[in-house]
Amino acid sequence: AQLFCGGEGSGGLALAVAYAQYLNCENPGDQDSCGACNSCNKYQKLIHPDLHFSYPAIGAQILSTAFIEDWRAAFFENPYLNALQWVQRIGTENKQANITAAETHEIIRKLSLKMFEGPFKVLIMWLPEYLGKDGNVLLKLIEEPTDDTILLFVTENRDRILSTIQSRTQIVQLGILSEEEITEGLITRYQ
């Protein structure tokens, strides 16, 4: 279990997806996935059967998978997405988004299944600060994940994550981008 910590716009979500793609790549290079194999093609569409997402949703019994099409579209439009943009996208600005107890139980169920294609099952939980005390249900899984299971937590606010979860993860602190990197990214992406 790893916790990617970086402020809003730091690229933690994009990094987690790229890292997961590399882990399941059929022909990985020394520093990156091949980008062309069957696994990479599925990762680039966020449809690999061994890739699972969890993110804030609305409603006590609603699972994040109810918003998967919106999630994929939002990620493809902006992999540097923030919580406000996500909540606005799913049209719930006036309601509290969270990762519910039902979601935590669904995570445990999904990750207990066998792998379909890749060498690893990967869960990317975006914004684990929205877990609340229900996150404690995941502690055993975080401490002792099922075989070949990778848990990647991506946070914008490490101080709001349960200390019980933080203490069981390897912390990866993301730095901020330099002005040159931002300029290059804007030119490349938006000309």
PDB file of C-alpha atoms in Angstrom:
ATOM      1  CA  ALA A   1       0.000   0.000   0.000  1.00  0.00           C
ATOM      2  CA  GLN A   2       1.351   3.378  -1.017  1.00  0.00           C
ATOM      3  CA  LEU A   3       0.037   6.861  -0.280  1.00  0.00           C
ATOM      4  CA  PHE A   4       0.806   9.457  -2.962  1.00  0.00           C
ATOM      5  CA  CYS A   5       0.718  12.856  -1.259  1.00  0.00           C
ATOM      6  CA  GLY A   6       0.641  16.081  -3.210  1.00  0.00           C
ATOM      7  CA  GLY A   7      -1.340  19.254  -3.336  1.00  0.00           C
ATOM      8  CA  GLU A   8      -4.124  19.907  -5.780  1.00  0.00           C
ATOM      9  CA  GLY A   9      -2.827  19.615  -9.332  1.00  0.00           C
ATOM     10  CA  SER A  10       0.321  17.716  -8.334  1.00  0.00           C
ATOM     11  CA  GLY A  11      -0.465  14.857 -10.699  1.00  0.00           C
ATOM     12  CA  GLY A  12      -0.844  12.105  -8.114  1.00  0.00           C
ATOM     13  CA  LEU A  13      -3.801  10.508  -9.884  1.00  0.00           C
ATOM     14  CA  ALA A  14      -2.070  10.491 -13.284  1.00  0.00           C
ATOM     15  CA  LEU A  15       1.062   9.078 -11.636  1.00  0.00           C
ATOM     16  CA  ALA A  16      -0.912   6.301  -9.913  1.00  0.00           C
ATOM     17  CA  VAL A  17      -2.548   5.260 -13.192  1.00  0.00           C
ATOM     18  CA  ALA A  18       0.801   5.307 -15.031  1.00  0.00           C
ATOM     19  CA  TYR A  19       2.456   3.307 -12.237  1.00  0.00           C
ATOM     20  CA  ALA A  20      -0.356   0.728 -12.263  1.00  0.00           C
ATOM     21  CA  GLN A  21      -0.057   0.466 -16.053  1.00  0.00           C
ATOM     22  CA  TYR A  22       3.691  -0.136 -15.714  1.00  0.00           C
ATOM     23  CA  LEU A  23       3.130  -2.861 -13.120  1.00  0.00           C
ATOM     24  CA  ASN A  24       0.786  -4.788 -15.429  1.00  0.00           C
ATOM     25  CA  CYS A  25       2.573  -4.054 -18.717  1.00  0.00           C
ATOM     26  CA  GLU A  26       3.377  -7.165 -20.745  1.00  0.00           C
ATOM     27  CA  ASN A  27       6.645  -5.661 -22.094  1.00  0.00           C
ATOM     28  CA  PRO A  28       7.838  -3.037 -19.580  1.00  0.00           C
ATOM     29  CA  GLY A  29      10.954  -1.018 -20.287  1.00  0.00           C
ATOM     30  CA  ASP A  30      13.462   0.078 -17.692  1.00  0.00           C
ATOM     31  CA  GLN A  31      11.520   3.233 -16.842  1.00  0.00           C
ATOM     32  CA  ASP A  32       8.084   3.025 -18.454  1.00  0.00           C
ATOM     33  CA  SER A  33       5.433   0.706 -19.809  1.00  0.00           C
ATOM     34  CA  CYS A  34       5.545  -0.183 -23.489  1.00  0.00           C
ATOM     35  CA  GLY A  35       2.265   1.632 -24.191  1.00  0.00           C
ATOM     36  CA  ALA A  36       1.378  -0.810 -26.963  1.00  0.00           C
ATOM     37  CA  CYS A  37       0.567  -4.221 -25.445  1.00  0.00           C
ATOM     38  CA  ASN A  38      -2.959  -5.451 -24.733  1.00  0.00           C
ATOM     39  CA  SER A  39      -2.659  -4.515 -21.047  1.00  0.00           C
ATOM     40  CA  CYS A  40      -1.398  -0.983 -21.773  1.00  0.00           C
ATOM     41  CA  ASN A  41      -4.189  -0.439 -24.302  1.00  0.00           C
ATOM     42  CA  LYS A  42      -6.770  -1.351 -21.654  1.00  0.00           C
ATOM     43  CA  TYR A  43      -5.081   0.846 -19.054  1.00  0.00           C
ATOM     44  CA  GLN A  44      -5.092   3.779 -21.446  1.00  0.00           C
ATOM     45  CA  LYS A  45      -8.877   3.381 -21.659  1.00  0.00           C
ATOM     46  CA  LEU A  46      -9.185   2.652 -17.893  1.00  0.00           C
ATOM     47  CA  ILE A  47     -10.932  -0.633 -18.683  1.00  0.00           C
ATOM     48  CA  HIS A  48      -8.369  -3.226 -17.539  1.00  0.00           C
ATOM     49  CA  PRO A  49     -10.238  -5.871 -15.502  1.00  0.00           C
ATOM     50  CA  ASP A  50      -7.560  -5.867 -12.774  1.00  0.00           C
ATOM     51  CA  LEU A  51      -7.694  -2.077 -12.308  1.00  0.00           C
ATOM     52  CA  HIS A  52     -10.179  -0.857  -9.718  1.00  0.00           C
ATOM     53  CA  PHE A  53     -11.027   2.690  -8.676  1.00  0.00           C
ATOM     54  CA  SER A  54     -12.604   4.170  -5.600  1.00  0.00           C
ATOM     55  CA  TYR A  55     -13.452   7.861  -5.311  1.00  0.00           C
ATOM     56  CA  PRO A  56     -15.969  10.082  -3.531  1.00  0.00           C
ATOM     57  CA  ALA A  57     -19.605   9.565  -4.473  1.00  0.00           C
ATOM     58  CA  ILE A  58     -22.979  10.727  -3.180  1.00  0.00           C
ATOM     59  CA  GLY A  59     -25.406   8.596  -1.154  1.00  0.00           C
ATOM     60  CA  ALA A  60     -25.002   6.196   1.755  1.00  0.00           C
ATOM     61  CA  GLN A  61     -25.329   3.022  -0.333  1.00  0.00           C
ATOM     62  CA  ILE A  62     -24.011   4.321  -3.662  1.00  0.00           C
ATOM     63  CA  LEU A  63     -20.800   2.726  -4.875  1.00  0.00           C
ATOM     64  CA  SER A  64     -18.278   4.681  -6.894  1.00  0.00           C
ATOM     65  CA  THR A  65     -18.808   2.278  -9.815  1.00  0.00           C
ATOM     66  CA  ALA A  66     -22.213   3.924 -10.333  1.00  0.00           C
ATOM     67  CA  PHE A  67     -20.227   6.904 -11.675  1.00  0.00           C
ATOM     68  CA  ILE A  68     -17.563   4.975 -13.645  1.00  0.00           C
ATOM     69  CA  GLU A  69     -18.426   6.468 -17.051  1.00  0.00           C
ATOM     70  CA  ASP A  70     -18.333   9.991 -15.610  1.00  0.00           C
ATOM     71  CA  TRP A  71     -15.084   9.072 -13.831  1.00  0.00           C
ATOM     72  CA  ARG A  72     -13.373   7.917 -17.022  1.00  0.00           C
ATOM     73  CA  ALA A  73     -14.555  10.964 -18.963  1.00  0.00           C
ATOM     74  CA  ALA A  74     -13.416  13.335 -16.199  1.00  0.00           C
ATOM     75  CA  PHE A  75      -9.993  11.678 -16.014  1.00  0.00           C
ATOM     76  CA  PHE A  76      -9.482  11.816 -19.777  1.00  0.00           C
ATOM     77  CA  GLU A  77     -10.511  15.486 -19.877  1.00  0.00           C
ATOM     78  CA  ASN A  78      -8.239  16.392 -16.966  1.00  0.00           C
ATOM     79  CA  PRO A  79      -6.010  13.873 -15.156  1.00  0.00           C
ATOM     80  CA  TYR A  80      -5.227  16.710 -12.692  1.00  0.00           C
ATOM     81  CA  LEU A  81      -8.885  16.789 -11.639  1.00  0.00           C
ATOM     82  CA  ASN A  82      -9.712  18.130  -8.165  1.00  0.00           C
ATOM     83  CA  ALA A  83     -12.535  17.278  -5.768  1.00  0.00           C
ATOM     84  CA  LEU A  84     -14.654  20.326  -6.623  1.00  0.00           C
ATOM     85  CA  GLN A  85     -14.451  19.617 -10.353  1.00  0.00           C
ATOM     86  CA  TRP A  86     -15.469  16.001  -9.705  1.00  0.00           C
ATOM     87  CA  VAL A  87     -18.460  16.918  -7.539  1.00  0.00           C
ATOM     88  CA  GLN A  88     -19.604  19.477 -10.100  1.00  0.00           C
ATOM     89  CA  ARG A  89     -19.273  16.908 -12.869  1.00  0.00           C
ATOM     90  CA  ILE A  90     -21.579  14.425 -11.159  1.00  0.00           C
ATOM     91  CA  GLY A  91     -23.998  17.261 -10.405  1.00  0.00           C
ATOM     92  CA  THR A  92     -24.006  17.090  -6.655  1.00  0.00           C
ATOM     93  CA  GLU A  93     -22.523  20.402  -5.541  1.00  0.00           C
ATOM     94  CA  ASN A  94     -25.046  20.754  -2.706  1.00  0.00           C
ATOM     95  CA  LYS A  95     -24.511  17.263  -1.276  1.00  0.00           C
ATOM     96  CA  GLN A  96     -21.657  15.799   0.721  1.00  0.00           C
ATOM     97  CA  ALA A  97     -19.432  13.433  -1.242  1.00  0.00           C
ATOM     98  CA  ASN A  98     -17.752  10.605   0.636  1.00  0.00           C
ATOM     99  CA  ILE A  99     -16.367   7.097   0.380  1.00  0.00           C
ATOM    100  CA  THR A 100     -18.899   5.028   2.289  1.00  0.00           C
ATOM    101  CA  ALA A 101     -18.870   1.869   4.377  1.00  0.00           C
ATOM    102  CA  ALA A 102     -20.647   0.116   1.492  1.00  0.00           C
ATOM    103  CA  GLU A 103     -17.764   1.153  -0.771  1.00  0.00           C
ATOM    104  CA  THR A 104     -15.142  -0.220   1.636  1.00  0.00           C
ATOM    105  CA  HIS A 105     -16.927  -3.578   1.744  1.00  0.00           C
ATOM    106  CA  GLU A 106     -17.117  -3.608  -2.054  1.00  0.00           C
ATOM    107  CA  ILE A 107     -13.355  -2.925  -2.232  1.00  0.00           C
ATOM    108  CA  ILE A 108     -12.674  -5.916   0.006  1.00  0.00           C
ATOM    109  CA  ARG A 109     -14.978  -8.085  -2.134  1.00  0.00           C
ATOM    110  CA  LYS A 110     -13.400  -6.990  -5.446  1.00  0.00           C
ATOM    111  CA  LEU A 111      -9.860  -7.468  -4.239  1.00  0.00           C
ATOM    112  CA  SER A 112     -10.610 -10.932  -2.895  1.00  0.00           C
ATOM    113  CA  LEU A 113     -11.334 -12.134  -6.443  1.00  0.00           C
ATOM    114  CA  LYS A 114      -8.656 -13.751  -8.599  1.00  0.00           C
ATOM    115  CA  MET A 115      -6.796 -11.707 -11.166  1.00  0.00           C
ATOM    116  CA  PHE A 116      -8.217 -11.765 -14.681  1.00  0.00           C
ATOM    117  CA  GLU A 117      -5.236 -10.873 -16.872  1.00  0.00           C
ATOM    118  CA  GLY A 118      -2.378  -9.082 -15.185  1.00  0.00           C
ATOM    119  CA  PRO A 119       0.207 -10.065 -12.639  1.00  0.00           C
ATOM    120  CA  PHE A 120      -1.347  -7.559 -10.195  1.00  0.00           C
ATOM    121  CA  LYS A 121      -4.756  -6.382  -9.048  1.00  0.00           C
ATOM    122  CA  VAL A 122      -4.562  -2.641  -8.453  1.00  0.00           C
ATOM    123  CA  LEU A 123      -6.895  -0.417  -6.464  1.00  0.00           C
ATOM    124  CA  ILE A 124      -6.467   3.314  -6.924  1.00  0.00           C
ATOM    125  CA  MET A 125      -8.342   5.206  -4.238  1.00  0.00           C
ATOM    126  CA  TRP A 126      -8.536   8.860  -5.142  1.00  0.00           C
ATOM    127  CA  LEU A 127      -9.030  11.204  -2.189  1.00  0.00           C
ATOM    128  CA  PRO A 128      -8.965   8.777   0.754  1.00  0.00           C
ATOM    129  CA  GLU A 129      -9.525  11.803   2.979  1.00  0.00           C
ATOM    130  CA  TYR A 130     -13.220  11.289   2.145  1.00  0.00           C
ATOM    131  CA  LEU A 131     -13.264   7.906   3.911  1.00  0.00           C
ATOM    132  CA  GLY A 132     -14.006   8.990   7.454  1.00  0.00           C
ATOM    133  CA  LYS A 133     -14.026   6.340  10.177  1.00  0.00           C
ATOM    134  CA  ASP A 134     -15.429   3.800   7.709  1.00  0.00           C
ATOM    135  CA  GLY A 135     -11.888   3.558   6.378  1.00  0.00           C
ATOM    136  CA  ASN A 136     -10.894   1.446   9.366  1.00  0.00           C
ATOM    137  CA  VAL A 137     -12.708  -1.469   7.686  1.00  0.00           C
ATOM    138  CA  LEU A 138      -9.803  -1.541   5.207  1.00  0.00           C
ATOM    139  CA  LEU A 139      -7.003  -1.807   7.777  1.00  0.00           C
ATOM    140  CA  LYS A 140      -6.519  -5.573   7.542  1.00  0.00           C
ATOM    141  CA  LEU A 141      -6.474  -5.374   3.737  1.00  0.00           C
ATOM    142  CA  ILE A 142      -3.924  -2.552   3.843  1.00  0.00           C
ATOM    143  CA  GLU A 143      -1.705  -4.433   6.296  1.00  0.00           C
ATOM    144  CA  GLU A 144      -2.049  -7.822   4.614  1.00  0.00           C
ATOM    145  CA  PRO A 145      -3.266  -7.374   1.037  1.00  0.00           C
ATOM    146  CA  THR A 146      -4.375 -10.435  -0.869  1.00  0.00           C
ATOM    147  CA  ASP A 147      -1.786 -12.023  -3.152  1.00  0.00           C
ATOM    148  CA  ASP A 148      -0.426  -9.755  -5.853  1.00  0.00           C
ATOM    149  CA  THR A 149      -2.606  -6.825  -4.804  1.00  0.00           C
ATOM    150  CA  ILE A 150      -1.366  -3.228  -4.971  1.00  0.00           C
ATOM    151  CA  LEU A 151      -3.192  -0.440  -3.129  1.00  0.00           C
ATOM    152  CA  LEU A 152      -2.484   3.111  -4.284  1.00  0.00           C
ATOM    153  CA  PHE A 153      -4.027   5.969  -2.319  1.00  0.00           C
ATOM    154  CA  VAL A 154      -3.874   9.449  -3.881  1.00  0.00           C
ATOM    155  CA  THR A 155      -4.457  12.404  -1.578  1.00  0.00           C
ATOM    156  CA  GLU A 156      -4.502  16.174  -1.835  1.00  0.00           C
ATOM    157  CA  ASN A 157      -4.693  16.621   1.947  1.00  0.00           C
ATOM    158  CA  ARG A 158      -2.684  14.122   3.979  1.00  0.00           C
ATOM    159  CA  ASP A 159      -3.720  15.753   7.271  1.00  0.00           C
ATOM    160  CA  ARG A 160      -7.344  14.653   6.755  1.00  0.00           C
ATOM    161  CA  ILE A 161      -6.564  10.949   6.266  1.00  0.00           C
ATOM    162  CA  LEU A 162      -7.101   8.582   9.170  1.00  0.00           C
ATOM    163  CA  SER A 163      -3.820   8.080  11.016  1.00  0.00           C
ATOM    164  CA  THR A 164      -4.554   4.340  11.138  1.00  0.00           C
ATOM    165  CA  ILE A 165      -4.419   4.256   7.332  1.00  0.00           C
ATOM    166  CA  GLN A 166      -1.406   6.544   7.006  1.00  0.00           C
ATOM    167  CA  SER A 167       0.641   4.429   9.403  1.00  0.00           C
ATOM    168  CA  ARG A 168       0.078   1.329   7.252  1.00  0.00           C
ATOM    169  CA  THR A 169       1.165   2.820   3.934  1.00  0.00           C
ATOM    170  CA  GLN A 170       4.440   3.733   2.295  1.00  0.00           C
ATOM    171  CA  ILE A 171       4.302   7.525   1.858  1.00  0.00           C
ATOM    172  CA  VAL A 172       5.369   8.967  -1.494  1.00  0.00           C
ATOM    173  CA  GLN A 173       5.622  12.755  -1.304  1.00  0.00           C
ATOM    174  CA  LEU A 174       5.069  14.409  -4.681  1.00  0.00           C
ATOM    175  CA  GLY A 175       6.893  17.627  -5.425  1.00  0.00           C
ATOM    176  CA  ILE A 176       5.431  20.598  -7.184  1.00  0.00           C
ATOM    177  CA  LEU A 177       6.143  21.132 -10.859  1.00  0.00           C
ATOM    178  CA  SER A 178       8.660  23.788 -11.885  1.00  0.00           C
ATOM    179  CA  GLU A 179       7.571  26.774 -13.951  1.00  0.00           C
ATOM    180  CA  GLU A 180       9.413  25.276 -16.959  1.00  0.00           C
ATOM    181  CA  GLU A 181       7.567  21.941 -16.616  1.00  0.00           C
ATOM    182  CA  ILE A 182       4.215  23.728 -16.389  1.00  0.00           C
ATOM    183  CA  THR A 183       5.039  25.842 -19.450  1.00  0.00           C
ATOM    184  CA  GLU A 184       6.119  22.785 -21.444  1.00  0.00           C
ATOM    185  CA  GLY A 185       2.957  20.899 -20.429  1.00  0.00           C
ATOM    186  CA  LEU A 186       0.693  23.788 -21.429  1.00  0.00           C
ATOM    187  CA  ILE A 187       2.421  24.181 -24.791  1.00  0.00           C
ATOM    188  CA  THR A 188       2.288  20.452 -25.491  1.00  0.00           C
ATOM    189  CA  ARG A 189      -1.313  19.985 -24.401  1.00  0.00           C
ATOM    190  CA  TYR A 190      -2.915  23.256 -25.474  1.00  0.00           C
ATOM    191  CA  GLN A 191      -0.425  24.731 -27.960  1.00  0.00           C
TER     192      GLN A 191
END
